[in-house]
PDB file of C-alpha atoms in Angstrom:
ATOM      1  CA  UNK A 129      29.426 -13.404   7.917  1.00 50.00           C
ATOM      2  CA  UNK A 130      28.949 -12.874   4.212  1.00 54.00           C
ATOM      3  CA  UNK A 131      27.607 -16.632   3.578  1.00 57.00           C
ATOM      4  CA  UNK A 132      25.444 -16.036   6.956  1.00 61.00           C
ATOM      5  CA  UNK A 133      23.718 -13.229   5.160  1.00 58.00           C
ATOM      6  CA  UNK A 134      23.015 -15.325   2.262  1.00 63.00           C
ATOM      7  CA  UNK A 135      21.147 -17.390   3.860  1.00 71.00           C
ATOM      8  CA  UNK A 136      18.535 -15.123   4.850  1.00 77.00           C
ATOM      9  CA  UNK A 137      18.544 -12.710   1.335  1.00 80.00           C
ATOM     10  CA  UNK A 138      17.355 -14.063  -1.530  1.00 80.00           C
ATOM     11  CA  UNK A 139      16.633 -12.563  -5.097  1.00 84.00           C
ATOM     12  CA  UNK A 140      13.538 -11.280  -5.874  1.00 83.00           C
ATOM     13  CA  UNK A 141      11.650 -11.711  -9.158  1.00 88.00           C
ATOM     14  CA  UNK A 142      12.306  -8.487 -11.184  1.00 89.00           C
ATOM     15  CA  UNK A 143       9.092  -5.559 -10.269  1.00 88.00           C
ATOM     16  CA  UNK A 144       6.620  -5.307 -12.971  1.00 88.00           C
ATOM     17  CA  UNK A 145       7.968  -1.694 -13.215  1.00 88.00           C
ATOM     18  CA  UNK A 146      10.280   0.804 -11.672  1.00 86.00           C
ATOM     19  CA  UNK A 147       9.206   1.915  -8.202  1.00 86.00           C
ATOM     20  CA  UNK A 148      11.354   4.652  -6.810  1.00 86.00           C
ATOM     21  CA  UNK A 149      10.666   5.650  -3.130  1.00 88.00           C
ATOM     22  CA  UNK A 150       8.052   3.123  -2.946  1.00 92.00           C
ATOM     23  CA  UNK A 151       6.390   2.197   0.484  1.00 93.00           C
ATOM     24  CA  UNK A 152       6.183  -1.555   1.399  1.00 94.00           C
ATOM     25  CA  UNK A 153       4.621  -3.522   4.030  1.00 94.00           C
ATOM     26  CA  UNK A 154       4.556  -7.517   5.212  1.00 95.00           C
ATOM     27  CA  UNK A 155       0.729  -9.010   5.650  1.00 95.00           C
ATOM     28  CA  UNK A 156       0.761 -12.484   6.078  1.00 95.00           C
ATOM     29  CA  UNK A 157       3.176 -13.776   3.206  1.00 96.00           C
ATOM     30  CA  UNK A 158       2.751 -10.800   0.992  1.00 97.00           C
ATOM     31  CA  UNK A 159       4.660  -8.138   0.926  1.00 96.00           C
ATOM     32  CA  UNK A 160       2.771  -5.012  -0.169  1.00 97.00           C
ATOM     33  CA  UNK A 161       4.146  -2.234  -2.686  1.00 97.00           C
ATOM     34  CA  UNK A 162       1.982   0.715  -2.588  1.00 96.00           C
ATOM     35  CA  UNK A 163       2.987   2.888  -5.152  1.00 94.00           C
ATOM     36  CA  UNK A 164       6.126   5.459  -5.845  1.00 91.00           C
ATOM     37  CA  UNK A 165       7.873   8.381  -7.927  1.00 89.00           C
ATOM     38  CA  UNK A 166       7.539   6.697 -11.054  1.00 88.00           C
ATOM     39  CA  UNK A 167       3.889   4.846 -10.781  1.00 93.00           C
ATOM     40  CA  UNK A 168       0.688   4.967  -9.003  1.00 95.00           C
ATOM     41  CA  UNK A 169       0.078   1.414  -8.746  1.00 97.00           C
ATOM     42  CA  UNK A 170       0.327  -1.226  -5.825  1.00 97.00           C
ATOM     43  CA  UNK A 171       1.872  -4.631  -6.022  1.00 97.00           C
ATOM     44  CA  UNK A 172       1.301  -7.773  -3.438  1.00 98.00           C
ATOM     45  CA  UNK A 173       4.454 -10.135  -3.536  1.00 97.00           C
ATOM     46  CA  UNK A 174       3.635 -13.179  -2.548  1.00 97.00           C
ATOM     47  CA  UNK A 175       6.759 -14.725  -0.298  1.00 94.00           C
ATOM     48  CA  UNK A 176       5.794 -18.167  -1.270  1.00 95.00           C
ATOM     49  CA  UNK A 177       4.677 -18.342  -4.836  1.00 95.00           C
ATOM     50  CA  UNK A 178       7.340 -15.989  -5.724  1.00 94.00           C
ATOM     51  CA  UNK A 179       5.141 -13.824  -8.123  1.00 96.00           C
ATOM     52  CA  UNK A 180       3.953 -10.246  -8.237  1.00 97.00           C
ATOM     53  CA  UNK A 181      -0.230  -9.253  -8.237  1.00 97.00           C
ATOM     54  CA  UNK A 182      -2.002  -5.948  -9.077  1.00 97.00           C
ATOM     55  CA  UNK A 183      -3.936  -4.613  -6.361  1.00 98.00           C
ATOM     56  CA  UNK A 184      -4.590  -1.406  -7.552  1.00 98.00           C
ATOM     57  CA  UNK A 185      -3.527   2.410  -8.515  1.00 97.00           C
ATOM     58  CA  UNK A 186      -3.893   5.371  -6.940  1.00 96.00           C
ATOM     59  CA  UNK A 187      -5.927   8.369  -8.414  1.00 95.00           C
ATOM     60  CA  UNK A 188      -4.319   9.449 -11.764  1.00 93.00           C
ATOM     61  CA  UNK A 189      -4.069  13.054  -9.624  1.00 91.00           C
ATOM     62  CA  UNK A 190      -1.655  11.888  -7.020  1.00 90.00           C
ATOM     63  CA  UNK A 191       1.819  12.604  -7.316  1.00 88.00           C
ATOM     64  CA  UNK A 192       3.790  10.102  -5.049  1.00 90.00           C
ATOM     65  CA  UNK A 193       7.084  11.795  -4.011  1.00 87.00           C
ATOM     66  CA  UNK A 194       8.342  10.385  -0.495  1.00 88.00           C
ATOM     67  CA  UNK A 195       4.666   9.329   0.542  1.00 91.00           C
ATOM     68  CA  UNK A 196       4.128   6.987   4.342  1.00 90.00           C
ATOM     69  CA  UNK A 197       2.152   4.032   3.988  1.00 95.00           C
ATOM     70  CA  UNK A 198       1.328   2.640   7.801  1.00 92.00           C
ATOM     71  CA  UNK A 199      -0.622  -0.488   8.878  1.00 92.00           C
ATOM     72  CA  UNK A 200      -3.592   0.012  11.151  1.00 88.00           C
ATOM     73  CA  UNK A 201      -3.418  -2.701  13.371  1.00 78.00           C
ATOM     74  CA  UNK A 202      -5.415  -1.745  16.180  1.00 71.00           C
ATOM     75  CA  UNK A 203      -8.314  -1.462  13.796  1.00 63.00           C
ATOM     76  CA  UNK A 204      -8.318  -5.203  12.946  1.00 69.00           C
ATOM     77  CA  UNK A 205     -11.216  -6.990  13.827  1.00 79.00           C
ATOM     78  CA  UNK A 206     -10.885  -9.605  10.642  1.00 84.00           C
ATOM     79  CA  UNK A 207      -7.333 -11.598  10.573  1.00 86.00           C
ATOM     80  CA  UNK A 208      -7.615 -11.692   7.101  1.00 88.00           C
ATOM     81  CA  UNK A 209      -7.709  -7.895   6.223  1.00 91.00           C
ATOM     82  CA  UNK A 210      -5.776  -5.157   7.044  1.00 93.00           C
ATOM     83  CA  UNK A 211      -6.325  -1.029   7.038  1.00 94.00           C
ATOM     84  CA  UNK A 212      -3.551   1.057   5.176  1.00 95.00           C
ATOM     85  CA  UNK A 213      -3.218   4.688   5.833  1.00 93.00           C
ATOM     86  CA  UNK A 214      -1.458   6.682   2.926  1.00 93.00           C
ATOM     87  CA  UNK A 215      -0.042   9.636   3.518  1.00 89.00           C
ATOM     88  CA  UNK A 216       2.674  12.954   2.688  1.00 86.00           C
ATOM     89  CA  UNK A 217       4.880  13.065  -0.202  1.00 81.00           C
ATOM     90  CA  UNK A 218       3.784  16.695  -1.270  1.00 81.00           C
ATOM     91  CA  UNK A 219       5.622  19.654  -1.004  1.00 79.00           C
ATOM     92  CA  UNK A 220       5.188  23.419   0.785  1.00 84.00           C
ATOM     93  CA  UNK A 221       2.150  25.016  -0.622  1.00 81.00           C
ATOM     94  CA  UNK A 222       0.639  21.759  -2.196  1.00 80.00           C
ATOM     95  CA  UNK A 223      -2.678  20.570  -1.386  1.00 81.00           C
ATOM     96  CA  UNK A 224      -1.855  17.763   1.195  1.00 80.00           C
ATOM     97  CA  UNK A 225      -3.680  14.346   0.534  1.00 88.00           C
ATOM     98  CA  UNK A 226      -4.240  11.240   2.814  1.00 92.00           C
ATOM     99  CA  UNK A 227      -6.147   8.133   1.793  1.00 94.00           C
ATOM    100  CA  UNK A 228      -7.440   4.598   3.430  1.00 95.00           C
ATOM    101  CA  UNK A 229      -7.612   1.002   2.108  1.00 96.00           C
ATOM    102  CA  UNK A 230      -9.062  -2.329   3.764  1.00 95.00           C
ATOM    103  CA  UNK A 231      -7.135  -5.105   2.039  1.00 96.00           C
ATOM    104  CA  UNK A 232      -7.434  -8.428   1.528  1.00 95.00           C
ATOM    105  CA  UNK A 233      -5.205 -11.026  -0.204  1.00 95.00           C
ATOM    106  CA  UNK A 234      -5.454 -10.392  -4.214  1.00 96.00           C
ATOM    107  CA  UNK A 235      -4.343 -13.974  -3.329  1.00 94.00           C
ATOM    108  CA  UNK A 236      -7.015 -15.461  -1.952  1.00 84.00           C
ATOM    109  CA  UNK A 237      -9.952 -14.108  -3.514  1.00 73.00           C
ATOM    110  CA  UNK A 238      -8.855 -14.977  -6.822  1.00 61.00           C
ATOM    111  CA  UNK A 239      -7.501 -19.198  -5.237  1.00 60.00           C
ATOM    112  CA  UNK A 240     -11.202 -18.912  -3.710  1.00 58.00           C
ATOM    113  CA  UNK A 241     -13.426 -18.603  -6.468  1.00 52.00           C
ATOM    114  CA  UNK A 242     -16.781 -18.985  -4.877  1.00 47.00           C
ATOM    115  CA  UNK A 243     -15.727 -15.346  -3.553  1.00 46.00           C
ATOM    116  CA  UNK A 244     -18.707 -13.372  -4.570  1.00 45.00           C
ATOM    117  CA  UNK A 245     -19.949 -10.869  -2.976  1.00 45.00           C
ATOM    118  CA  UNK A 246     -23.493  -9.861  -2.513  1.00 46.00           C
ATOM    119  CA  UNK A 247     -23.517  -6.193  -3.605  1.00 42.00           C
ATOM    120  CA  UNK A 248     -20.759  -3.930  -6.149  1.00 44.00           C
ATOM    121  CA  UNK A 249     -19.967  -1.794  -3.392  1.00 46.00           C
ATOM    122  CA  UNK A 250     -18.938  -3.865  -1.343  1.00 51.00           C
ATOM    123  CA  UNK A 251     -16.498  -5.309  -3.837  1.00 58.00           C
ATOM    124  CA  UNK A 252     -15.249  -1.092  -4.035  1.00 64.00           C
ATOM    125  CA  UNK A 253     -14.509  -1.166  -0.309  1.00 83.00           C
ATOM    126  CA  UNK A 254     -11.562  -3.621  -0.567  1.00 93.00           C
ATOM    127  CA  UNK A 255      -8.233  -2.984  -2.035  1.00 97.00           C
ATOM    128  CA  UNK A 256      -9.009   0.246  -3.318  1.00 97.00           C
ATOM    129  CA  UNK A 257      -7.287   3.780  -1.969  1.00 97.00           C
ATOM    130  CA  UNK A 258     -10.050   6.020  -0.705  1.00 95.00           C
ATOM    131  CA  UNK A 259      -9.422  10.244  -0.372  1.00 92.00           C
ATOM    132  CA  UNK A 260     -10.351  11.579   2.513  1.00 90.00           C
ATOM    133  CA  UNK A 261     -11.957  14.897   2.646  1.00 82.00           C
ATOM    134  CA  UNK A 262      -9.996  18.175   3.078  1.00 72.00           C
ATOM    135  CA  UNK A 263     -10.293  18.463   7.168  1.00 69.00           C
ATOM    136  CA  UNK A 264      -9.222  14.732   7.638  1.00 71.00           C
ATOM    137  CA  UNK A 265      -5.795  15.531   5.859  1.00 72.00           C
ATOM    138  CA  UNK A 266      -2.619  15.110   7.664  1.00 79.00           C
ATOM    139  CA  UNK A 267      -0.583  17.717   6.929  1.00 77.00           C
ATOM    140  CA  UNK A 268      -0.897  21.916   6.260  1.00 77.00           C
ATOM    141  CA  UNK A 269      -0.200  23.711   3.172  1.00 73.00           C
ATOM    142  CA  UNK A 270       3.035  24.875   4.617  1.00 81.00           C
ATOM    143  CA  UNK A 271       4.349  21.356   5.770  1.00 79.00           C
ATOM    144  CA  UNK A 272       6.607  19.831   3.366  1.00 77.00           C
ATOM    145  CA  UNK A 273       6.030  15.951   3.317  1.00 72.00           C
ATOM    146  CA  UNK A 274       8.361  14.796   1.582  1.00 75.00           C
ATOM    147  CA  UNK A 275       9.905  11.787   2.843  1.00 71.00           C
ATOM    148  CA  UNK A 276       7.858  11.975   5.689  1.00 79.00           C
ATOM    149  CA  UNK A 277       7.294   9.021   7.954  1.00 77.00           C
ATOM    150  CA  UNK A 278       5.079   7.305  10.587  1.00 80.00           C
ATOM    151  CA  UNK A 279       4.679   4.381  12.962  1.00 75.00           C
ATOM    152  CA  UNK A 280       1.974   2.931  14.685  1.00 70.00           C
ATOM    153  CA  UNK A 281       1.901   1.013  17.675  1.00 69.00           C
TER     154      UNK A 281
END
């Protein structure tokens, strides 16, 4: 049994830094790290070049402690982005906070180096964690969300 599970573990490349209670999700052959107790920032792992990108950080503000990260499939309309939804980690009487991304590969926009795109904002939509306003926030000031988490089907 032990050699079976050998076969389908390997090593990982050490993190570029500690992540403690970090959220991570599988698009395509990334897996993505979006953030944890000890830093803000998100990581893509690429399954097949074996290496670690930056995507990006969340606001200096945020304090990650037990946070949800889900995918948001049913939004797809382009195979080669995703929608994140970022959610909890707070505690009772803490200002709850919830935030979006659309990613796309860190991967292929830098291996495709035509990518340009015609305006700065639109560069700002991707890969970037967005707040939402106070009435779109999951969560009361009561609720403790720590460790909280969700699925989506």
């Amino acid at each position: 049994m032990s050699t079976q599970a050998n076969n389908y573990f390997q090593p990982l490349p050490d993190l570029p830094k500690p992540f403690g209670t970090s959220q991570c999700l599988l698009f395509k052959e990334e897996i993505l790290i979006c953030g944890g107790q000890q830093t803000n920032d998100c990581y893509s792992y690429h399954t097949l070049k074996k290496q670690y990108k930056y995507i990006c950080s969340y606001p200096d503000d945020v304090k990650l402690n037990g946070h949800c990260v889900i995918q948001l499939n049913h939004s797809q309309t382009n195979p080669n982005e995703t929608h994140l939804l970022s959610f909890g980690g707070q505690n009772t009487n803490i200002m709850k906070q919830t935030f979006s991304m659309k990613y796309t590969s860190v991967w292929e926009i830098d291996d495709n180096n035509n990518h340009q795109s015609d305006s700065k904002s639109e560069d700002l939509s991707f890969n970037t964690w967005i707040r939402h306003n106070q009435d779109s926030n999951i969560g009361k000031l009561e609720n403790d969300f720590r460790g909280v988490r969700g699925l989506m089907e």
